[in-house]
Short mmCIF file of C-alpha atoms in Angstrom, two decimals:
data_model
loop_
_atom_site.label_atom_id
_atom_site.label_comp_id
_atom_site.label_asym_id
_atom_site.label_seq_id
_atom_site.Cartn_x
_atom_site.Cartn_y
_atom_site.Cartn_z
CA UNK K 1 -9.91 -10.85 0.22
CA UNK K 2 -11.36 -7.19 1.20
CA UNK K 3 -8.72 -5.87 -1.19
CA UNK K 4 -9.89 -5.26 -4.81
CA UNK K 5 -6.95 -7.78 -6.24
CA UNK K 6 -4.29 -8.88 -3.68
CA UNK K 7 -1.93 -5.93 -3.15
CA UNK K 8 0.98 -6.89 -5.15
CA UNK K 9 -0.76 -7.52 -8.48
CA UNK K 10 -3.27 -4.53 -7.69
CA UNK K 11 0.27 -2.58 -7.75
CA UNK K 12 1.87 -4.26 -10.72
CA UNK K 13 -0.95 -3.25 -12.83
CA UNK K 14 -0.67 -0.06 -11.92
CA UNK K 15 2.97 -0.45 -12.86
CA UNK K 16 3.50 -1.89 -15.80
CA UNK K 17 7.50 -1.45 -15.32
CA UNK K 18 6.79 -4.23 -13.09
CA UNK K 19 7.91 -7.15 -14.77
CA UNK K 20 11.28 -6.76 -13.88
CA UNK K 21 11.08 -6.67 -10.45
CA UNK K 22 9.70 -10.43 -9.56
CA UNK K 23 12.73 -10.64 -7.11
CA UNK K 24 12.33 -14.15 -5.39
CA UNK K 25 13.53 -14.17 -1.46
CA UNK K 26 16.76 -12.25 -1.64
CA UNK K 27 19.85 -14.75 -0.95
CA UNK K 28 20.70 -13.38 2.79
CA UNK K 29 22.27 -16.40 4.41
CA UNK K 30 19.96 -18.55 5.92
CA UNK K 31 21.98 -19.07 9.42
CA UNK K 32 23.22 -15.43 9.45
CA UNK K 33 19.65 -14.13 9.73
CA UNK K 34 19.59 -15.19 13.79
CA UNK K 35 22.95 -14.00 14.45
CA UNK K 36 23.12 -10.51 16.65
CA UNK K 37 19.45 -9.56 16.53
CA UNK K 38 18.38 -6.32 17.80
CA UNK K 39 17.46 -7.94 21.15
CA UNK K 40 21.14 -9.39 21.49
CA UNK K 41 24.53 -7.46 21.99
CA UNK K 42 26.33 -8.48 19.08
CA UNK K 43 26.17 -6.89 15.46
CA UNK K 44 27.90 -4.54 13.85
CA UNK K 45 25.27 -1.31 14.35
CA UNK K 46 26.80 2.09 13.30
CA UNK K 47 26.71 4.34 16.60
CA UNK K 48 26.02 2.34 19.59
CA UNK K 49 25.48 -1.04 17.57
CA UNK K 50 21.91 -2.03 18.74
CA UNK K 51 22.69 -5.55 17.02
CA UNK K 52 21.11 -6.17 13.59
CA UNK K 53 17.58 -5.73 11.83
CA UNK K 54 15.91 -7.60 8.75
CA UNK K 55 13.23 -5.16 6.82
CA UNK K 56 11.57 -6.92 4.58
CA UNK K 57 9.80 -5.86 1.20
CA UNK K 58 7.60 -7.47 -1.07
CA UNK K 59 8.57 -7.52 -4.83
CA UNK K 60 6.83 -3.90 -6.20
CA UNK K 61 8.04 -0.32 -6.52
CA UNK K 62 6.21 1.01 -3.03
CA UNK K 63 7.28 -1.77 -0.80
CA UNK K 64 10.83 -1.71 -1.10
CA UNK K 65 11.07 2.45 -1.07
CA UNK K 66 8.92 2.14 2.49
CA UNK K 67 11.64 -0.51 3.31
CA UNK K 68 14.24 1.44 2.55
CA UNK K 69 12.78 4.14 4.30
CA UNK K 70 12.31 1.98 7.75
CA UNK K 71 16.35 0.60 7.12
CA UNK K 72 17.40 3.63 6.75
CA UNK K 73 16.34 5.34 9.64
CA UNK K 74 16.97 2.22 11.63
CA UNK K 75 20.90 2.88 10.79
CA UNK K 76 20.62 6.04 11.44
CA UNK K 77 19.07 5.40 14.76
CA UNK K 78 22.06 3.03 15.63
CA UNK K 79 20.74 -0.53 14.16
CA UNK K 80 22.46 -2.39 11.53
CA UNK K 81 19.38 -2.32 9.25
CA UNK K 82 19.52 -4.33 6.16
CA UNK K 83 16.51 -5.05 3.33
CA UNK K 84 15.55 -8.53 2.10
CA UNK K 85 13.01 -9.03 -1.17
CA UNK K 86 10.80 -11.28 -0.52
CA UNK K 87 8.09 -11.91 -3.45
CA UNK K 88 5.15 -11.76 -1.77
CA UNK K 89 3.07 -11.74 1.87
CA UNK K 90 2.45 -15.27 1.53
CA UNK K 91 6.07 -15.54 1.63
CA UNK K 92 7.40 -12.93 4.14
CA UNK K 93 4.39 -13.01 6.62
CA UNK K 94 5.49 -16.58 8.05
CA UNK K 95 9.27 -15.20 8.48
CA UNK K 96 8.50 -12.21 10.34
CA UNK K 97 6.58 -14.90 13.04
CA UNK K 98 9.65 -16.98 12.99
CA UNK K 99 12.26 -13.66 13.41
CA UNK K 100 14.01 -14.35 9.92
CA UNK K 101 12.20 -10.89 9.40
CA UNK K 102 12.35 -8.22 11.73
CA UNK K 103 10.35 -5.27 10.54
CA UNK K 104 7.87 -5.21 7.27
CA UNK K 105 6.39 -2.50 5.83
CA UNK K 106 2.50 -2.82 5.71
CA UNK K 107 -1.16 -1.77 4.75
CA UNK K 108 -3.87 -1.87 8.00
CA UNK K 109 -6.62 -3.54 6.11
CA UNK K 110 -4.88 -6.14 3.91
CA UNK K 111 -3.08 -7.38 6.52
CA UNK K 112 -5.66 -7.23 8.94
CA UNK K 113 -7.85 -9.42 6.35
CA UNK K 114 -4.58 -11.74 5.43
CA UNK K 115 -4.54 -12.81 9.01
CA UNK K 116 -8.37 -12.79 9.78
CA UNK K 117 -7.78 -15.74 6.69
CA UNK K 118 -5.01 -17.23 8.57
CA UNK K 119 -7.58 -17.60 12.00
CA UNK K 120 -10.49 -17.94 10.85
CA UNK K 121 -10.51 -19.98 7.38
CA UNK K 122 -10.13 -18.71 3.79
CA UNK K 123 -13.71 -17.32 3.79
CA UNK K 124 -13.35 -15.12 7.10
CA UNK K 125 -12.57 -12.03 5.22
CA UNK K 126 -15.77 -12.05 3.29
CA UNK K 127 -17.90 -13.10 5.57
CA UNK K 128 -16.95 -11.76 8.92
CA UNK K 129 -14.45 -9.28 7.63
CA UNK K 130 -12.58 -7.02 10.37
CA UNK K 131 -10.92 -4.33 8.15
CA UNK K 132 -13.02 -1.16 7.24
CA UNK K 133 -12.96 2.53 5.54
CA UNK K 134 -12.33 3.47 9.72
CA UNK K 135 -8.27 3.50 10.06
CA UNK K 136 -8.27 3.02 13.65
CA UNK K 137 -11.16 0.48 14.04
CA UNK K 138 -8.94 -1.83 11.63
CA UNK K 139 -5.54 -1.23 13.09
CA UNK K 140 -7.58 -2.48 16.58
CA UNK K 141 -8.69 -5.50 14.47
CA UNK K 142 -5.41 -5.94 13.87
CA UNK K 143 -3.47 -5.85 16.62
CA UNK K 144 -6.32 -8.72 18.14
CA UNK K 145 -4.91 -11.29 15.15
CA UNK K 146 -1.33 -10.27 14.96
CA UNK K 147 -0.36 -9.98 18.92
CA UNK K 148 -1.09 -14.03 19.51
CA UNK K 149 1.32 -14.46 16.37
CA UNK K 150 4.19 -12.57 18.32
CA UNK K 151 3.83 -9.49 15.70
CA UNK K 152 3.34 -6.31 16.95
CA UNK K 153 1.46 -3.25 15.30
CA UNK K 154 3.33 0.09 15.09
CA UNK K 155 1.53 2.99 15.35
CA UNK K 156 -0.26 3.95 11.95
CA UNK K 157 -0.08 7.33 9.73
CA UNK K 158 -2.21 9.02 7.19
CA UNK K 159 -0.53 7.81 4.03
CA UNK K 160 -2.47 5.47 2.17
CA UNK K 161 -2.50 2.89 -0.81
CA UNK K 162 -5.66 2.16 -1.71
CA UNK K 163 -8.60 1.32 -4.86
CA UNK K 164 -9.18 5.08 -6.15
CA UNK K 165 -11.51 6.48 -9.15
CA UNK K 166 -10.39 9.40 -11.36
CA UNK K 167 -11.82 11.38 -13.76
CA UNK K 168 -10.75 13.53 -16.61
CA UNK K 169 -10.54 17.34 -15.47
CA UNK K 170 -12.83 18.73 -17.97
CA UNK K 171 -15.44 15.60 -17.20
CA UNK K 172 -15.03 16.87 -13.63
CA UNK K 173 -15.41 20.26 -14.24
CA UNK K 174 -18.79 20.30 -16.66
CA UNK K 175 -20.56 18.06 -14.60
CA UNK K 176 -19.17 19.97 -11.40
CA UNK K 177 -17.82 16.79 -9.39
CA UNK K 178 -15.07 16.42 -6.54
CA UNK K 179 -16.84 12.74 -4.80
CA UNK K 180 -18.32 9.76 -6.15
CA UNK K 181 -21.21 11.04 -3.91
CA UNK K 182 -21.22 13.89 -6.76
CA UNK K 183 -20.88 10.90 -10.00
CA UNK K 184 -23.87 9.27 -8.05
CA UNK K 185 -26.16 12.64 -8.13
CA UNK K 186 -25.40 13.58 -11.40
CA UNK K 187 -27.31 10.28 -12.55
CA UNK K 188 -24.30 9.88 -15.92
CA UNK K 189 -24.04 6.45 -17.43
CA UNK K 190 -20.49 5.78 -16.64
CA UNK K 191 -18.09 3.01 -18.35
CA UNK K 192 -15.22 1.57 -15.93
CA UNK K 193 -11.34 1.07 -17.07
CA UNK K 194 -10.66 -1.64 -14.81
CA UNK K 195 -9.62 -5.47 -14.51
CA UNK K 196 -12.43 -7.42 -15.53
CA UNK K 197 -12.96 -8.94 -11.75
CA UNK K 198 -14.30 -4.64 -11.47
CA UNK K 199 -17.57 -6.32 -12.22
CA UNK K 200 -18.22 -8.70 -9.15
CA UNK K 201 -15.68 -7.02 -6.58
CA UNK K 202 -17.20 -5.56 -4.02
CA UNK K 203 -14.93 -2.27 -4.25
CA UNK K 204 -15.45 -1.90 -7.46
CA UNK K 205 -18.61 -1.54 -9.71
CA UNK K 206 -20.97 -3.73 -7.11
CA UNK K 207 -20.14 -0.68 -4.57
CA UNK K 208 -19.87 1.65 -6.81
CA UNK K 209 -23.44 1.10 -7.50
CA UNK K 210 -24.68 0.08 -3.54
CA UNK K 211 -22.96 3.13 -1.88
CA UNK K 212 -23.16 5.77 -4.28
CA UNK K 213 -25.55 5.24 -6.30
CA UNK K 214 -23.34 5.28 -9.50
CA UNK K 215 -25.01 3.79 -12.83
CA UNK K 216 -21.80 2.01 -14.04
CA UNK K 217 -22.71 1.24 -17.97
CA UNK K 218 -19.86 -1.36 -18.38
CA UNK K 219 -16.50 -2.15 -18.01
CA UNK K 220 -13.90 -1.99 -19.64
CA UNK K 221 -11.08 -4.60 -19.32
CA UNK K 222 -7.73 -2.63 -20.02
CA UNK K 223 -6.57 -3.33 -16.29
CA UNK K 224 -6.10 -1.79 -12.96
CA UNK K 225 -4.18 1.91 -13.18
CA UNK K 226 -2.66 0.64 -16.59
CA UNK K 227 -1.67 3.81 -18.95
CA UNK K 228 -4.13 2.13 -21.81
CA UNK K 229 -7.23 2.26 -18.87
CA UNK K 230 -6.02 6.01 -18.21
CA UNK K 231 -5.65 7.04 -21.85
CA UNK K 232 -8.95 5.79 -22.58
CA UNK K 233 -10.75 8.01 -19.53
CA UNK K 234 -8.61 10.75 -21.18
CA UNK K 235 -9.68 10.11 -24.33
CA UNK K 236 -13.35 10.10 -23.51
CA UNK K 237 -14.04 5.93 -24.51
CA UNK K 238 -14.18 5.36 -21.00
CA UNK K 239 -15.46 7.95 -18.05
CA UNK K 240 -14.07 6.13 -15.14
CA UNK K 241 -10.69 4.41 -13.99
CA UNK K 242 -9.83 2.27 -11.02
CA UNK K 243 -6.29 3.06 -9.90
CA UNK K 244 -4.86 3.36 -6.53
CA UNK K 245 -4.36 6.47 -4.09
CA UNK K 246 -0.54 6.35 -4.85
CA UNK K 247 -0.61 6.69 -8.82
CA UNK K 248 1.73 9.80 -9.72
CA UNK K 249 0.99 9.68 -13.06
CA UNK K 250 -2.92 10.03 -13.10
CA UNK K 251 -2.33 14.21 -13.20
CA UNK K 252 -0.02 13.46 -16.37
CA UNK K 253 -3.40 11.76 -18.03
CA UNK K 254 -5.08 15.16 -17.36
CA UNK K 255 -7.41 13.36 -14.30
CA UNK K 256 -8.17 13.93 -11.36
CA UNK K 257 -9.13 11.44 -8.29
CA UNK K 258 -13.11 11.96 -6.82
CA UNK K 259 -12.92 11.44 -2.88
CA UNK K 260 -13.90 8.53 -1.80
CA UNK K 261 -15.97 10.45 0.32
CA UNK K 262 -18.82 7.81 1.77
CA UNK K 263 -14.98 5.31 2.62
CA UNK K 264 -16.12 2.69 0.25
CA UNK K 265 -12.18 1.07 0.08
CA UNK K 266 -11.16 -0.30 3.23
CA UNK K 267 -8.39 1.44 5.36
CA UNK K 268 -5.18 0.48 3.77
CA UNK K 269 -2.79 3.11 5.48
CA UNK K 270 0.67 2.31 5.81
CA UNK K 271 2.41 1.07 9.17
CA UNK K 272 4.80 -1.39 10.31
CA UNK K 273 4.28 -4.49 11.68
CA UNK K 274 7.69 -6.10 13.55
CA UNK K 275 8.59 -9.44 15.24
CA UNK K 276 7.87 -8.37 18.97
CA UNK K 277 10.49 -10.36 20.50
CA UNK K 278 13.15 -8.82 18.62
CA UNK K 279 12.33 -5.34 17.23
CA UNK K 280 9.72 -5.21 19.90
CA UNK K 281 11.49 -2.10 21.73
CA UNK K 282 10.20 1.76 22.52
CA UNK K 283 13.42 2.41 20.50
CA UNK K 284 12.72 0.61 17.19
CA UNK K 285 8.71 2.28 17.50
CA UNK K 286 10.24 5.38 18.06
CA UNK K 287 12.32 5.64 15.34
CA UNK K 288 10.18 4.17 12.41
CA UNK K 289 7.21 6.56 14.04
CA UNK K 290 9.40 9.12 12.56
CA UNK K 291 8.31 8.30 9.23
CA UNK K 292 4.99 7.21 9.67
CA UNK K 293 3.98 11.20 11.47
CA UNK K 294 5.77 12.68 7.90
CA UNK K 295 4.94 10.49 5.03
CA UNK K 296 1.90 11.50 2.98
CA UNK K 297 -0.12 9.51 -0.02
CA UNK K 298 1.36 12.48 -2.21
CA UNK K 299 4.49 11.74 -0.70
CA UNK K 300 4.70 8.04 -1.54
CA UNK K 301 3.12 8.79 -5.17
CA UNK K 302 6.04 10.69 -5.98
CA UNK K 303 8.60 8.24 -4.18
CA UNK K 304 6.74 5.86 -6.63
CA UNK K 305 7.27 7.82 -9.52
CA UNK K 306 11.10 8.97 -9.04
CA UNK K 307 11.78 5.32 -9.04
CA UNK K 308 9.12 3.72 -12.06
CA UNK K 309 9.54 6.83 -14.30
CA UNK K 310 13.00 8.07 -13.19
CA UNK K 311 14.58 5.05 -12.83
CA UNK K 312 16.06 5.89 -9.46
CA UNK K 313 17.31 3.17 -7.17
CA UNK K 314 14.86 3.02 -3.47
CA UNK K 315 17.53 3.38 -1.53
CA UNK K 316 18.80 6.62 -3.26
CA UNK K 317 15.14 8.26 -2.93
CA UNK K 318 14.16 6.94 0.50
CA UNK K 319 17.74 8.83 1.47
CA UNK K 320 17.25 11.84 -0.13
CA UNK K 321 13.40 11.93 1.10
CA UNK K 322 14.76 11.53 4.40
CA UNK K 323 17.51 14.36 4.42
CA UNK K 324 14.81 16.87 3.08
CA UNK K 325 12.58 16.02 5.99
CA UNK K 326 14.86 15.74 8.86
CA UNK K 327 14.63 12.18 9.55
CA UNK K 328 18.34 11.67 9.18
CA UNK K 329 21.71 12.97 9.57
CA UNK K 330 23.11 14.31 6.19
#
């Protein structure tokens, strides 16, 4: 897959809370699941009742606060919205083609590549891959694969979850670097804290080398965005860590991201995909568009972090992120 490891263990290991949270296909009633749809008159909406919505989420910290997010503003917009877990894509993507899933929180490029699999064979996303560092040109990609599967594409925002690099401050500041296209110049041998697969991925220290010209030294196998990969960059062993755009806790490490300035990831921005027979509507666009025109990276690092560091329940922050912003009645 285009992704550097597929998205939920690329997000586990940058969680390491994780462990808990392998929730298997929430128990939601197998027959109830068809009844009152948002296409149909019955269900038990609040407001007009619209009829009833399935948001799914896949089994890690982001997924379910973006579902949340989407249910919530779904019942405030007059649907009976509720969240399922499902463990992983594998698992949900099927269900939202059949309409046990309504609505699922996504990521352009991964998606994009899952079904570009799906089509074309298990070696279509390396060797005719459709998802690139160019948002738009993927979510067009996209829509092609996902339309003839009766899914349709929602319009997509600016936050994004995606491979990033990060430095410690002061290596940043003596060797005056803000890009990788900076690392590159400044010709420093450079040791990666990463997963061991860093070595042959394509994101990691193959491009790393190809695109920027980095001179990656080694790696270091202490895992993707673990604390033990960031403590080492912050304690000088290592120069380098692979972590993702959404990781609220790299400032705490004393490190800062370089821009992925040249787009060497792929274009995993957030945006919702939906069963178009049944969430299909202006309505249900309109409504989730809310939160895809407000929601930052920042934003979802620190919706990340209220709930892995805090402890907070994803429902209780995807309300209260909501209220601040507007999004939904108090």
């Amino acid at each position: 897959m285009g992704d550097l490891v597929s998205r939920t263990s690329r997000i586990a290991g940058a969680v390491l809370g994780m462990a808990a949270l392998t929730v298997s296909l929430a128990a939601c009633g197998g027959d109830s699941l068809e009844e009152g749809k948002a296409g149909g008159a019955s269900g038990s909406g609040k407001g007009s009742g619209k009829g009833s919505l399935v948001v799914g989420a896949a089994a890690f910290t982001e997924s379910k606060v973006l579902a949340e997010l989407y249910a919530q503003v779904l019942n405030d917009a007059g649907y009976s919205a509720t969240v399922t877990t499902v463990k992983n894509r594998e698992l949900y993507e099927p269900s939202l083609e059949k309409g046990e899933i309504d609505v699922v929180p996504e990521y352009a490029a991964t998606i994009a590549e899952f079904l570009n699999a799906k089509a074309n064979g298990p070696k279509a996303p390396e060797e005719k891959p459709v998802a690139s560092g160019d948002a738009a040109a993927t979510v067009e990609a996209l829509k092609k694969l996902a339309e003839p599967r009766g899914l349709k594409v929602l319009a997509v925002g600016e936050a994004v979850d995606q491979n990033a690099f990060a430095v410690s401050k002061e290596f940043a500041e003596k060797n005056k670097l803000k890009t990788l296209s900076d690392l590159g110049r400044a010709k420093l041998k450079v040791k990666i804290a990463a997963g061991d697969e860093c070595e042959i991925r394509p994101f990691c220290a193959p491009g790393l080398k190809k695109t920027y010209g980095i001179d990656v030294a080694g790696i270091d196998p202490k895992g993707v965005g673990t604390p033990q990969s960031k403590q080492a960059v912050k304690d000088g062993v290592d120069q380098l860590v692979l972590t993702t755009t959404t990781d609220a806790t790299v400032e705490s490490f004393g490190l800062v991201f370089l821009a992925d300035d040249k787009k060497l990831q792929n274009a995993d921005n957030v945006l919702p995909v939906v069963h178009a027979k049944d969430a299909g509507s202006p309505e249900i666009a309109a409504a989730l568009d809310k939160i895809t025109k407000v929601l930052t990276t920042a934003d979802l690092a620190e919706l990340n972090r209220k709930v892995d560091a805090e402890r907070a329940k994803p429902a209780d922050v995807a309300k209260a992120y909501l209220e601040s912003k507007g999004l939904v009645k108090k």
